[in-house]
Coordinates of C-alpha atoms in Angstrom, one line a residue:
M565 CA -60.7 14.8 46.9
K566 CA -57.8 17.0 47.3
K567 CA -56.9 18.7 44.2
P568 CA -53.1 18.4 43.4
D569 CA -51.2 21.9 43.2
L570 CA -48.8 22.9 40.5
K571 CA -45.7 21.7 42.6
E572 CA -47.1 18.2 42.7
I573 CA -47.9 18.2 39.0
L574 CA -44.4 19.3 38.3
L575 CA -42.7 16.6 40.5
W576 CA -44.9 13.9 39.0
G577 CA -43.8 15.2 35.6
I578 CA -40.2 15.0 36.5
A579 CA -40.6 11.5 37.9
L580 CA -42.3 10.3 34.9
L581 CA -39.5 11.8 32.6
Y582 CA -36.8 10.1 34.7
L583 CA -38.6 6.7 34.4
G584 CA -39.0 7.1 30.8
S585 CA -35.1 7.9 30.5
C586 CA -34.3 4.7 32.2
G587 CA -36.3 2.8 29.7
F588 CA -39.4 2.1 31.8
M589 CA -41.9 3.7 29.7
F590 CA -40.5 2.9 26.4
D591 CA -39.5 -0.5 24.8
N592 CA -36.0 -0.9 25.1
G593 CA -35.7 -4.8 24.4
D594 CA -36.2 -6.0 28.1
D595 CA -38.7 -8.6 28.1
G596 CA -37.8 -9.8 31.6
D597 CA -35.6 -12.8 30.2
Y598 CA -32.5 -13.0 32.4
L599 CA -29.8 -15.4 33.2
H600 CA -28.0 -15.1 36.7
C601 CA -24.6 -16.4 37.1
D602 CA -22.3 -16.6 40.0
W603 CA -19.4 -17.9 38.0
L604 CA -18.6 -20.8 40.5
P605 CA -17.2 -24.0 39.3
G606 CA -19.4 -26.8 38.1
R607 CA -22.2 -24.7 36.7
E608 CA -23.7 -25.6 33.5
Q609 CA -24.5 -22.0 32.3
C610 CA -21.4 -20.3 32.9
G611 CA -17.9 -20.7 34.3
T612 CA -14.4 -19.7 33.7
F613 CA -11.3 -20.9 31.7
V614 CA -7.5 -20.3 31.6
D615 CA -5.8 -19.4 28.2
E616 CA -2.6 -21.5 28.2
R617 CA -0.6 -18.9 26.4
D618 CA -0.6 -16.1 28.9
S619 CA -2.5 -17.5 31.9
M620 CA -5.4 -15.0 31.4
V621 CA -8.8 -16.1 33.1
Y622 CA -11.8 -15.5 31.0
K623 CA -15.5 -16.0 31.8
W624 CA -17.9 -18.0 29.6
I625 CA -21.7 -18.4 29.2
K626 CA -23.9 -20.9 27.5
L627 CA -26.5 -19.2 25.5
G628 CA -28.9 -21.7 23.8
S629 CA -26.7 -24.2 21.9
Q630 CA -23.7 -21.9 22.0
V631 CA -20.9 -21.2 24.6
W632 CA -19.5 -17.8 24.4
M633 CA -16.7 -15.8 26.1
A634 CA -18.4 -13.5 28.4
Q635 CA -15.7 -10.8 27.9
N636 CA -13.4 -9.6 25.2
L637 CA -10.3 -11.4 24.2
N638 CA -7.2 -9.6 25.8
Y639 CA -4.3 -11.8 24.2
A640 CA -1.6 -9.4 22.4
P641 CA 1.7 -11.1 21.7
E642 CA 2.9 -7.8 20.5
V643 CA 1.4 -4.4 19.8
H644 CA 1.7 -2.7 16.4
K645 CA 1.6 0.9 15.2
Q646 CA 0.9 0.3 11.6
L647 CA -2.1 -1.1 10.0
S648 CA -2.1 -4.1 7.4
F649 CA -4.6 -6.0 5.4
T650 CA -2.8 -9.3 5.3
Q651 CA -0.3 -9.4 8.3
P652 CA -1.7 -10.1 11.6
R653 CA -1.9 -6.8 13.7
Y654 CA -2.6 -6.2 17.5
Y655 CA -3.5 -2.9 18.5
L656 CA -4.0 -1.2 22.2
D657 CA -5.5 2.2 22.4
S658 CA -3.8 4.6 24.7
T659 CA -5.8 3.9 27.9
N660 CA -5.4 0.2 27.4
L661 CA -1.5 -0.3 28.0
E662 CA -1.7 -3.2 30.4
K663 CA -2.6 -6.6 30.0
G664 CA -5.9 -7.6 32.0
N665 CA -7.9 -4.6 31.1
E666 CA -11.5 -5.5 30.7
H667 CA -11.9 -4.0 27.3
G668 CA -9.3 -6.3 25.8
A669 CA -7.2 -5.8 22.9
L670 CA -8.3 -4.8 19.1
Y671 CA -7.2 -7.0 16.2
N672 CA -7.2 -6.5 12.4
W673 CA -9.3 -9.3 10.7
T674 CA -6.2 -11.4 9.9
A675 CA -5.1 -11.6 13.5
A676 CA -8.7 -12.1 14.7
M677 CA -8.9 -15.1 12.4
E678 CA -6.2 -17.1 14.2
V679 CA -6.2 -15.4 17.9
C680 CA -8.6 -17.5 19.8
P681 CA -7.5 -19.9 22.3
H682 CA -7.3 -23.6 21.7
G683 CA -10.8 -25.1 21.6
W684 CA -12.4 -21.7 20.5
R685 CA -12.8 -19.8 17.3
L686 CA -13.9 -16.6 15.8
P687 CA -17.8 -16.7 15.2
S688 CA -19.1 -16.5 11.8
N689 CA -22.1 -14.5 10.5
Q690 CA -24.2 -17.5 11.2
D691 CA -23.1 -17.8 14.9
W692 CA -23.6 -14.2 15.3
Q693 CA -27.1 -14.3 13.9
E694 CA -28.0 -17.3 16.2
L695 CA -27.0 -15.3 19.1
I696 CA -29.1 -12.4 18.1
D697 CA -32.0 -14.6 17.5
F698 CA -31.6 -15.9 21.1
A699 CA -31.7 -12.6 22.4
G700 CA -34.9 -11.7 20.8
G701 CA -33.9 -10.6 17.3
E702 CA -32.1 -7.5 16.2
A703 CA -34.6 -4.9 17.7
K704 CA -34.0 -6.2 21.4
A705 CA -30.7 -8.0 21.2
G706 CA -28.6 -5.0 21.7
Y707 CA -30.3 -4.0 25.1
K708 CA -29.8 -7.6 26.5
L709 CA -26.2 -7.9 25.4
K710 CA -25.1 -4.5 26.5
S711 CA -23.5 -4.1 29.9
S712 CA -25.3 -1.9 32.4
T713 CA -22.3 0.6 33.0
E714 CA -19.8 2.4 30.8
W715 CA -22.0 3.3 27.9
G716 CA -22.7 7.1 27.1
Y717 CA -26.4 6.8 27.3
D718 CA -29.1 4.1 26.6
R719 CA -27.4 1.6 28.7
G720 CA -28.2 -2.0 28.5
G721 CA -29.7 -4.7 30.7
D722 CA -26.9 -7.3 30.5
N723 CA -29.6 -9.9 30.8
Y724 CA -27.4 -12.8 29.8
N725 CA -23.9 -11.6 31.5
F726 CA -22.6 -11.2 28.0
T727 CA -21.4 -7.8 29.1
A728 CA -20.8 -5.9 25.9
L729 CA -18.9 -2.9 26.8
A730 CA -18.4 0.1 24.5
S731 CA -14.7 -0.5 23.6
G732 CA -14.2 1.5 20.5
K733 CA -12.1 0.6 17.5
I734 CA -9.1 1.6 15.6
E735 CA -10.0 3.4 12.2
S736 CA -8.5 3.2 8.9
D737 CA -6.3 6.0 9.5
F738 CA -5.0 4.4 12.8
S739 CA -7.2 7.2 14.8
Y740 CA -8.9 5.7 17.9
Y741 CA -12.8 5.8 18.1
I742 CA -13.6 6.8 21.4
R743 CA -15.1 4.6 24.3
R744 CA -18.8 4.8 25.4
E745 CA -20.1 4.9 22.0
G746 CA -20.0 1.4 20.4
S747 CA -19.1 -2.2 20.5
Y748 CA -17.4 -3.6 17.4
W749 CA -16.5 -7.3 17.0
W750 CA -14.9 -9.3 14.0
S751 CA -16.8 -12.1 12.2
S752 CA -14.9 -14.8 10.3
T753 CA -17.0 -14.5 7.2
E754 CA -15.4 -12.6 4.5
Y755 CA -17.2 -10.0 2.3
S756 CA -14.4 -9.5 -0.2
E757 CA -10.7 -9.5 -0.7
F758 CA -10.2 -6.6 1.5
Y759 CA -13.4 -6.5 3.5
A760 CA -15.1 -8.6 6.1
Y761 CA -18.2 -8.7 8.3
N762 CA -18.4 -7.3 11.8
Y763 CA -21.2 -7.0 14.4
Q764 CA -21.5 -4.0 16.5
L765 CA -23.7 -2.3 19.1
S766 CA -24.3 1.4 19.2
S767 CA -24.9 3.8 22.1
G768 CA -28.5 5.3 21.6
D769 CA -30.3 2.0 20.5
A770 CA -30.9 -1.5 21.1
I771 CA -30.2 -2.7 17.8
A772 CA -27.6 -5.2 16.9
Q773 CA -26.2 -4.9 13.3
N774 CA -23.8 -6.1 10.9
F775 CA -21.7 -4.2 8.6
Q776 CA -18.6 -4.8 6.2
Y777 CA -15.4 -3.2 7.2
E778 CA -11.9 -2.9 5.9
K779 CA -9.8 -5.9 7.1
K780 CA -6.8 -3.6 8.5
V781 CA -9.0 -1.9 11.0
G782 CA -9.0 -2.8 14.8
F783 CA -12.0 -4.5 16.5
S784 CA -12.6 -6.7 19.5
V785 CA -12.8 -10.3 19.6
R786 CA -15.5 -12.5 21.4
C787 CA -14.6 -16.1 20.8
I788 CA -17.1 -18.9 20.7
K789 CA -16.4 -22.5 21.8
G790 CA -16.1 -25.3 19.3
A791 CA -13.9 -27.1 16.8
V792 CA -12.6 -25.4 13.9
I793 CA -14.1 -25.6 10.6
E794 CA -13.3 -28.7 8.8
K795 CA -10.9 -28.3 5.9
E796 CA -13.2 -29.9 3.3
V797 CA -15.8 -27.2 4.1
L798 CA -13.7 -24.2 3.1
A799 CA -10.4 -24.6 1.6
G800 CA -9.3 -20.9 1.7
R801 CA -7.1 -18.8 -0.3
V802 CA -3.5 -17.4 -0.4
I803 CA -2.4 -13.7 -0.4
I804 CA 1.2 -13.1 -1.4
S805 CA 2.7 -10.1 0.1
E806 CA 4.7 -8.7 -2.8
N807 CA 3.2 -7.7 -6.2
D808 CA 6.0 -5.2 -7.6
L809 CA 9.2 -7.1 -6.9
V810 CA 12.2 -6.5 -9.1
L811 CA 15.5 -8.4 -8.4
A812 CA 19.0 -8.0 -9.6
P813 CA 20.8 -11.4 -10.8
Q814 CA 21.7 -13.8 -8.2
Q815 CA 19.6 -12.2 -5.5
S816 CA 17.5 -13.9 -2.8
Y817 CA 14.3 -12.8 -1.1
S818 CA 11.7 -14.5 1.0
L819 CA 8.1 -14.0 -0.1
E820 CA 5.4 -14.2 2.6
A821 CA 1.9 -15.4 2.1
V822 CA -1.1 -15.9 4.3
V823 CA -3.8 -18.3 4.1
I824 CA -7.4 -16.9 4.3
P825 CA -9.1 -18.0 6.5
Y826 CA -6.8 -19.2 9.1
H827 CA -9.0 -21.4 11.2
A828 CA -10.4 -23.3 7.9
V829 CA -7.4 -24.6 6.4
D830 CA -3.8 -26.1 6.9
K831 CA -1.5 -23.3 6.6
S832 CA 1.1 -25.0 4.6
M833 CA 1.2 -24.0 1.0
I834 CA 3.0 -25.3 -2.2
W835 CA 5.3 -22.9 -4.0
S836 CA 6.2 -23.1 -7.7
S837 CA 7.9 -21.0 -10.5
S838 CA 7.1 -20.7 -14.0
D839 CA 10.6 -20.3 -15.2
T840 CA 13.2 -21.9 -13.0
A841 CA 15.9 -20.8 -15.2
V842 CA 15.1 -17.3 -14.2
I843 CA 13.8 -17.6 -10.6
K844 CA 13.8 -20.7 -8.4
V845 CA 11.4 -20.9 -5.3
A846 CA 12.1 -23.1 -2.2
A847 CA 9.5 -24.8 0.0
N848 CA 9.4 -22.0 2.3
G849 CA 9.0 -19.2 -0.2
T850 CA 12.4 -18.2 -0.5
I851 CA 13.3 -17.2 -4.2
T852 CA 16.6 -17.0 -5.9
S853 CA 17.2 -15.2 -9.1
H854 CA 19.6 -16.5 -11.7
Q855 CA 19.5 -14.9 -15.1
L856 CA 17.5 -11.8 -16.7
G857 CA 13.9 -12.0 -17.4
Y858 CA 10.8 -12.8 -15.4
A859 CA 8.9 -15.7 -13.8
T860 CA 5.4 -16.2 -12.3
I861 CA 5.7 -17.3 -8.6
T862 CA 2.6 -19.2 -7.4
A863 CA 1.5 -20.2 -4.0
T864 CA -1.3 -22.7 -3.5
P865 CA -2.9 -23.9 -0.1
K866 CA -1.8 -27.6 0.5
V867 CA -5.4 -28.6 1.0
G868 CA -6.7 -27.1 -2.2
G869 CA -8.5 -23.9 -2.9
K870 CA -7.6 -20.5 -4.5
A871 CA -3.9 -19.8 -5.3
D872 CA -2.3 -16.4 -5.7
S873 CA 0.5 -15.4 -7.9
C874 CA 3.0 -12.6 -8.6
V875 CA 5.2 -11.7 -11.6
I876 CA 8.8 -11.0 -10.6
W877 CA 11.5 -9.5 -12.9
V878 CA 15.1 -10.0 -12.8
K879 CA 17.0 -6.8 -14.2
N880 CA 20.4 -5.4 -14.4
S881 CA 20.9 -2.2 -12.5
F882 CA 23.3 0.9 -12.4
M883 CA 24.1 3.7 -10.0
D884 CA 23.8 7.3 -10.7
E885 CA 27.1 8.8 -9.5
R886 CA 25.5 12.1 -8.9
D887 CA 23.1 11.3 -6.1
S888 CA 23.9 7.3 -5.8
N889 CA 20.3 6.6 -6.9
S890 CA 20.3 3.0 -8.3
Y891 CA 17.9 2.2 -11.2
F892 CA 16.8 -1.1 -12.9
Y893 CA 17.2 -1.3 -16.7
I894 CA 15.8 -3.5 -19.4
E895 CA 16.9 -4.4 -23.0
I896 CA 14.0 -4.2 -25.5
G897 CA 15.0 -4.8 -29.0
D898 CA 18.2 -2.9 -29.7
Q899 CA 17.5 -0.4 -27.2
T900 CA 18.2 -0.4 -23.5
W901 CA 15.9 1.7 -21.4
M902 CA 15.6 2.4 -17.9
A903 CA 12.8 0.6 -16.1
E904 CA 11.8 3.2 -13.7
N905 CA 11.4 7.0 -13.9
L906 CA 14.5 9.2 -13.1
R907 CA 14.7 10.5 -9.6
Y908 CA 17.6 13.1 -9.9
L909 CA 16.5 16.0 -7.9
P910 CA 19.2 18.8 -7.5
S911 CA 16.4 21.2 -6.2
V912 CA 12.8 21.4 -5.6
F913 CA 10.1 23.8 -6.9
I914 CA 6.5 24.3 -6.2
Q915 CA 3.4 25.9 -7.8
G916 CA 3.8 29.4 -8.7
D917 CA 7.5 29.1 -9.6
S918 CA 7.3 27.6 -13.1
S919 CA 9.6 28.6 -15.8
T920 CA 10.0 27.9 -19.6
E921 CA 13.8 28.7 -19.9
E922 CA 15.2 27.7 -16.3
P923 CA 15.2 24.1 -15.1
R924 CA 12.4 23.1 -12.8
Y925 CA 12.0 20.1 -10.6
Y926 CA 8.7 19.0 -8.9
V927 CA 7.6 16.2 -6.8
F928 CA 3.8 15.2 -7.3
G929 CA 1.8 16.9 -4.5
L930 CA 4.2 19.1 -3.1
T931 CA 2.7 22.5 -2.8
R932 CA 3.4 25.8 -1.4
G933 CA 1.1 24.9 1.6
N934 CA 3.3 21.8 2.6
I935 CA 6.8 22.8 1.4
A936 CA 7.4 24.6 4.7
S937 CA 7.2 21.7 6.7
I938 CA 9.1 19.5 4.2
K939 CA 12.8 20.3 3.8
F940 CA 14.5 19.5 0.8
E941 CA 16.2 16.1 1.8
K942 CA 12.9 15.1 3.1
A943 CA 11.2 15.4 -0.2
K944 CA 13.2 12.5 -1.3
E945 CA 11.7 10.4 1.4
L946 CA 8.1 11.3 0.0
E947 CA 6.3 8.0 -1.3
N948 CA 5.4 9.9 -4.8
Y949 CA 9.2 10.6 -5.2
L950 CA 10.3 7.1 -4.5
K951 CA 7.5 5.5 -6.6
Y952 CA 7.1 7.9 -9.5
G953 CA 10.2 9.8 -9.6
V954 CA 10.7 13.7 -10.4
L955 CA 8.5 15.8 -12.7
Y956 CA 10.8 18.0 -14.9
N957 CA 10.1 21.0 -17.1
Y958 CA 11.6 20.7 -20.8
P959 CA 14.9 22.8 -19.8
A960 CA 15.6 20.4 -16.8
A961 CA 14.7 17.4 -18.9
L962 CA 17.4 18.2 -21.5
E963 CA 20.1 18.0 -19.0
A964 CA 18.6 15.5 -16.5
C965 CA 19.9 11.9 -17.7
P966 CA 22.9 10.4 -16.1
A967 CA 26.2 10.2 -18.0
G968 CA 26.0 7.5 -20.7
W969 CA 22.2 8.1 -21.0
H970 CA 20.2 10.4 -23.0
L971 CA 16.6 11.8 -23.4
P972 CA 15.0 9.6 -26.1
N973 CA 14.0 11.5 -29.3
A974 CA 10.6 10.7 -31.1
A975 CA 12.2 8.0 -33.2
E976 CA 13.5 6.1 -30.4
W977 CA 9.9 6.2 -28.7
Q978 CA 8.6 5.1 -32.0
E979 CA 11.3 2.1 -32.1
L980 CA 10.0 1.0 -28.6
L981 CA 6.5 1.0 -29.8
D982 CA 7.2 -0.8 -32.9
F983 CA 9.2 -3.6 -31.3
T984 CA 6.7 -4.2 -28.5
G985 CA 3.5 -3.7 -30.5
A986 CA 2.3 -1.2 -27.9
D987 CA 0.6 0.8 -30.3
S988 CA -2.7 3.1 -29.5
Q989 CA -4.6 0.0 -28.9
N990 CA -2.1 -2.1 -26.9
H991 CA -0.5 0.1 -24.1
A992 CA -1.2 -2.5 -21.7
F993 CA 2.2 -4.3 -23.0
L994 CA 4.2 -1.3 -21.4
K995 CA 2.0 -0.6 -18.2
S996 CA 2.8 -2.0 -14.8
I997 CA 0.4 -4.8 -13.6
N998 CA -0.4 -3.0 -10.3
G999 CA -1.1 0.5 -9.5
W1000 CA -3.4 1.9 -12.3
H1001 CA -6.9 3.1 -11.5
S1002 CA -9.4 0.4 -12.6
G1003 CA -12.5 1.7 -14.2
N1004 CA -15.0 -0.1 -16.5
I1005 CA -12.1 -0.6 -18.9
G1006 CA -8.4 -0.3 -19.0
G1007 CA -6.8 -0.3 -15.7
N1008 CA -3.6 -2.4 -14.9
G1009 CA -1.2 -3.4 -17.8
E1010 CA 0.5 -6.7 -18.6
D1011 CA 4.2 -5.3 -18.5
L1012 CA 5.2 -7.9 -21.1
F1013 CA 8.7 -6.4 -21.6
G1014 CA 9.5 -5.0 -18.1
F1015 CA 9.0 -1.4 -18.9
N1016 CA 7.1 -1.2 -15.7
A1017 CA 5.2 2.2 -16.5
L1018 CA 3.4 3.7 -13.4
P1019 CA 0.6 6.1 -13.7
G1020 CA 2.9 9.1 -12.0
G1021 CA 0.6 12.1 -13.4
A1022 CA 2.1 15.3 -14.4
F1023 CA 2.4 18.9 -13.6
I1024 CA 0.5 20.8 -16.1
D1025 CA -0.5 24.6 -16.2
E1026 CA 0.6 25.0 -12.5
S1027 CA -1.3 22.0 -11.1
Y1028 CA -0.8 18.3 -10.4
E1029 CA -3.0 16.0 -12.2
G1030 CA -3.4 12.5 -13.4
L1031 CA -1.9 10.4 -10.6
L1032 CA -2.9 6.9 -10.8
L1033 CA -4.5 7.7 -14.1
D1034 CA -1.9 8.9 -16.6
S1035 CA 1.8 8.8 -17.3
Y1036 CA 3.8 11.3 -19.4
W1037 CA 7.4 11.4 -20.5
W1038 CA 9.5 13.9 -22.3
G1039 CA 11.3 13.3 -25.4
T1040 CA 13.1 15.5 -28.0
G1041 CA 11.4 16.1 -31.3
D1042 CA 12.5 15.8 -34.9
E1043 CA 11.6 17.0 -38.5
S1044 CA 8.2 15.0 -38.4
T1045 CA 7.2 15.9 -34.7
P1046 CA 6.7 19.2 -32.7
P1047 CA 9.9 20.3 -30.7
L1048 CA 8.1 19.6 -27.4
F1049 CA 7.7 15.8 -28.1
H1050 CA 6.0 13.7 -25.2
F1051 CA 4.9 10.1 -24.9
S1052 CA 2.0 9.4 -22.7
L1053 CA -0.1 6.3 -21.4
F1054 CA -3.6 6.5 -20.1
Y1055 CA -5.4 4.1 -17.6
G1056 CA -7.9 3.3 -20.5
P1057 CA -7.0 0.9 -23.2
N1058 CA -6.2 3.5 -25.7
S1059 CA -4.1 6.9 -25.8
P1060 CA -5.1 9.7 -23.5
P1061 CA -6.4 12.9 -24.8
A1062 CA -4.2 15.0 -26.5
L1063 CA -2.8 17.9 -24.1
N1064 CA -1.0 21.0 -25.0
I1065 CA 2.0 20.5 -23.3
E1066 CA 4.3 23.6 -22.5
S1067 CA 7.8 23.8 -21.7
S1068 CA 7.2 24.9 -18.2
D1069 CA 5.1 21.8 -17.6
G1070 CA 6.5 18.8 -15.4
L1071 CA 6.5 15.5 -16.9
S1072 CA 8.5 12.2 -16.0
I1073 CA 11.7 11.1 -17.6
R1074 CA 12.6 7.7 -18.9
C1075 CA 16.3 7.7 -20.1
V1076 CA 17.5 5.5 -22.9
K1077 CA 21.2 4.2 -23.0
S1078 CA 23.5 6.1 -25.5
L1079 CA 25.6 4.0 -28.0
E1080 CA 29.2 3.9 -27.3
S1081 CA 31.1 6.4 -29.4
P1082 CA 33.4 4.7 -31.8
T1083 CA 37.1 4.4 -30.8
E1084 CA 38.3 5.4 -34.4
P1085 CA 37.1 7.9 -37.2
E1086 CA 34.9 6.3 -39.8
D1087 CA 37.6 7.0 -42.5
F1088 CA 40.3 5.3 -40.5
E1089 CA 40.8 2.6 -43.0
E1090 CA 41.0 5.2 -45.9
L1091 CA 43.9 7.0 -44.1
E1092 CA 45.6 3.9 -43.1
N1093 CA 45.5 2.8 -47.0
S1094 CA 46.6 6.1 -48.4
D1095 CA 50.1 6.9 -49.8
D1096 CA 52.5 7.4 -47.0
S1097 CA 54.8 9.7 -48.9
E1098 CA 52.1 12.2 -49.3
E1099 CA 52.1 14.9 -46.2
P1100 CA 48.7 15.8 -45.2
E1101 CA 47.9 19.4 -45.7
N1102 CA 48.0 22.2 -43.1
L1103 CA 49.9 20.2 -40.5
E1104 CA 52.0 22.3 -38.3
D1105 CA 55.8 21.6 -37.7
P1106 CA 56.1 19.3 -34.7
E1107 CA 59.1 21.3 -33.4
E1108 CA 57.3 24.6 -33.8
L1109 CA 54.3 23.1 -32.1
D1110 CA 56.5 21.9 -29.1
D1111 CA 58.0 25.4 -29.0
T1112 CA 54.6 27.1 -29.1
E1113 CA 53.1 25.0 -26.3
D1114 CA 56.4 25.6 -24.1
V1115 CA 55.6 29.3 -24.4
E1116 CA 52.1 29.2 -23.7
D1117 CA 52.8 26.9 -20.5
S1118 CA 55.3 29.2 -19.4
E1119 CA 53.1 32.2 -19.7
E1120 CA 50.4 30.6 -17.9
L1121 CA 52.9 29.7 -14.9
A1122 CA 53.9 33.3 -14.7
D1123 CA 50.4 34.3 -14.4
S1124 CA 49.5 31.7 -11.9
E1125 CA 52.4 32.7 -9.6
E1126 CA 51.6 36.6 -10.0
A1127 CA 47.9 35.7 -9.0
Q1128 CA 49.4 33.9 -6.0
I1129 CA 51.6 36.9 -5.0
E1130 CA 48.7 39.4 -5.2
D1131 CA 46.4 36.9 -3.0

């Protein structure tokens, strides 16, 4: 017998390694179970159909008792560049710009719930699991369902012509996760208000897995044939698009609401208002404000299920003539308060440029690192500026309020707390109903009086802190309080920990309306009732006064003319 030489041994070794890399030596899920399909009409196991919406032709296959589309859905009535949890969104990656691409479009969960053609629906977790069981279970299904091409490595056998392509996904930051790495499909089964299930195959293994993802991301859709779920099975729920809406009197606004899940319910809903004297709502969700106050607007699925509601305030507003910013304001007891933080921003400063004597104005999060790329006017477009306003040091706070308004003193803050009952245990009465960090305790408030306190944080000791957690506002002190008085709210139910606030720190401002000055002196009646024959003391002779004024006017005119000649 011929003894193999070293060269033959090496060749056999290379061949064995090659075969192993192709899956012949290791368990890749292929057990010889195949479905062959020629896609000809009249076949029971496979075929084609036309989507009447755009005339696209799709392949289908029958696997067990199920009929699946054999390719990803490609229907996209429009293309979006922004993510959304509640509004339907259709995404295309940069290489998928033409209809007919075999990878299909990508959809957020809301769009996926209603996008399948007539007679087809988005598969549920139960549907996906039945498919996986048919294909040999989680450990083997991935290999049998994956296509034999276009995967980075560990391609599939495409045993059933399911032809799962590695089509990628749109991430939560709107970045595109590259192809050749994974297949991601939506399930109609919800996990929570903002998450839903998906099924995915990954490059590198034969496992089929399900996970929970944010509903706003973009995944592929594979539809399954069958009637929609009966209404009685799942009524669904409503999500209203607005949660922080404020209207002026006699203003109209169209609310939008979506019913989840789309395929399980009649999409129509019933709208109602808790106080029609304040806000009326039409059958299509259009609201109209009539008088000051607030009302709870509720939308309920017509077939029953979980309703959603939002509180909407109707408030007066005024314009700051310095920069044309408009502010809502609210009357609370005998006081009139701004219902949002001041946004007056004559200039902008950053960390390392604080002062205890000169005015300083900060926008939360604006640092030395990003100020170079954000011009002054651009700072007014930042979300933190628009939502939470400006953070002022104490010298700036003393002169920041618009004409007719002023920085509240400690007594005025206390009057607000006394009237609202928002003592150290009931700060929820002043806090907004949305936007606060939700821990084990505390979180969002009740906003019973429309003060709408938002957690805008502060600029303390040269650093930004407390966004979504705390609110801090300047006030002026009196005999019983420190000169640098401030009022604060915390995300918990009680007052925030005491902080050593310095005049260089940046806090928010809520201005209170100044009382109108009396048009007559307080002792007017005494003067009116006094003896007319008595001449008031120290009054100058009117004629002498006129002469004096004439002389002064002449001198000023002469000086002005001389100045013009010199110029």
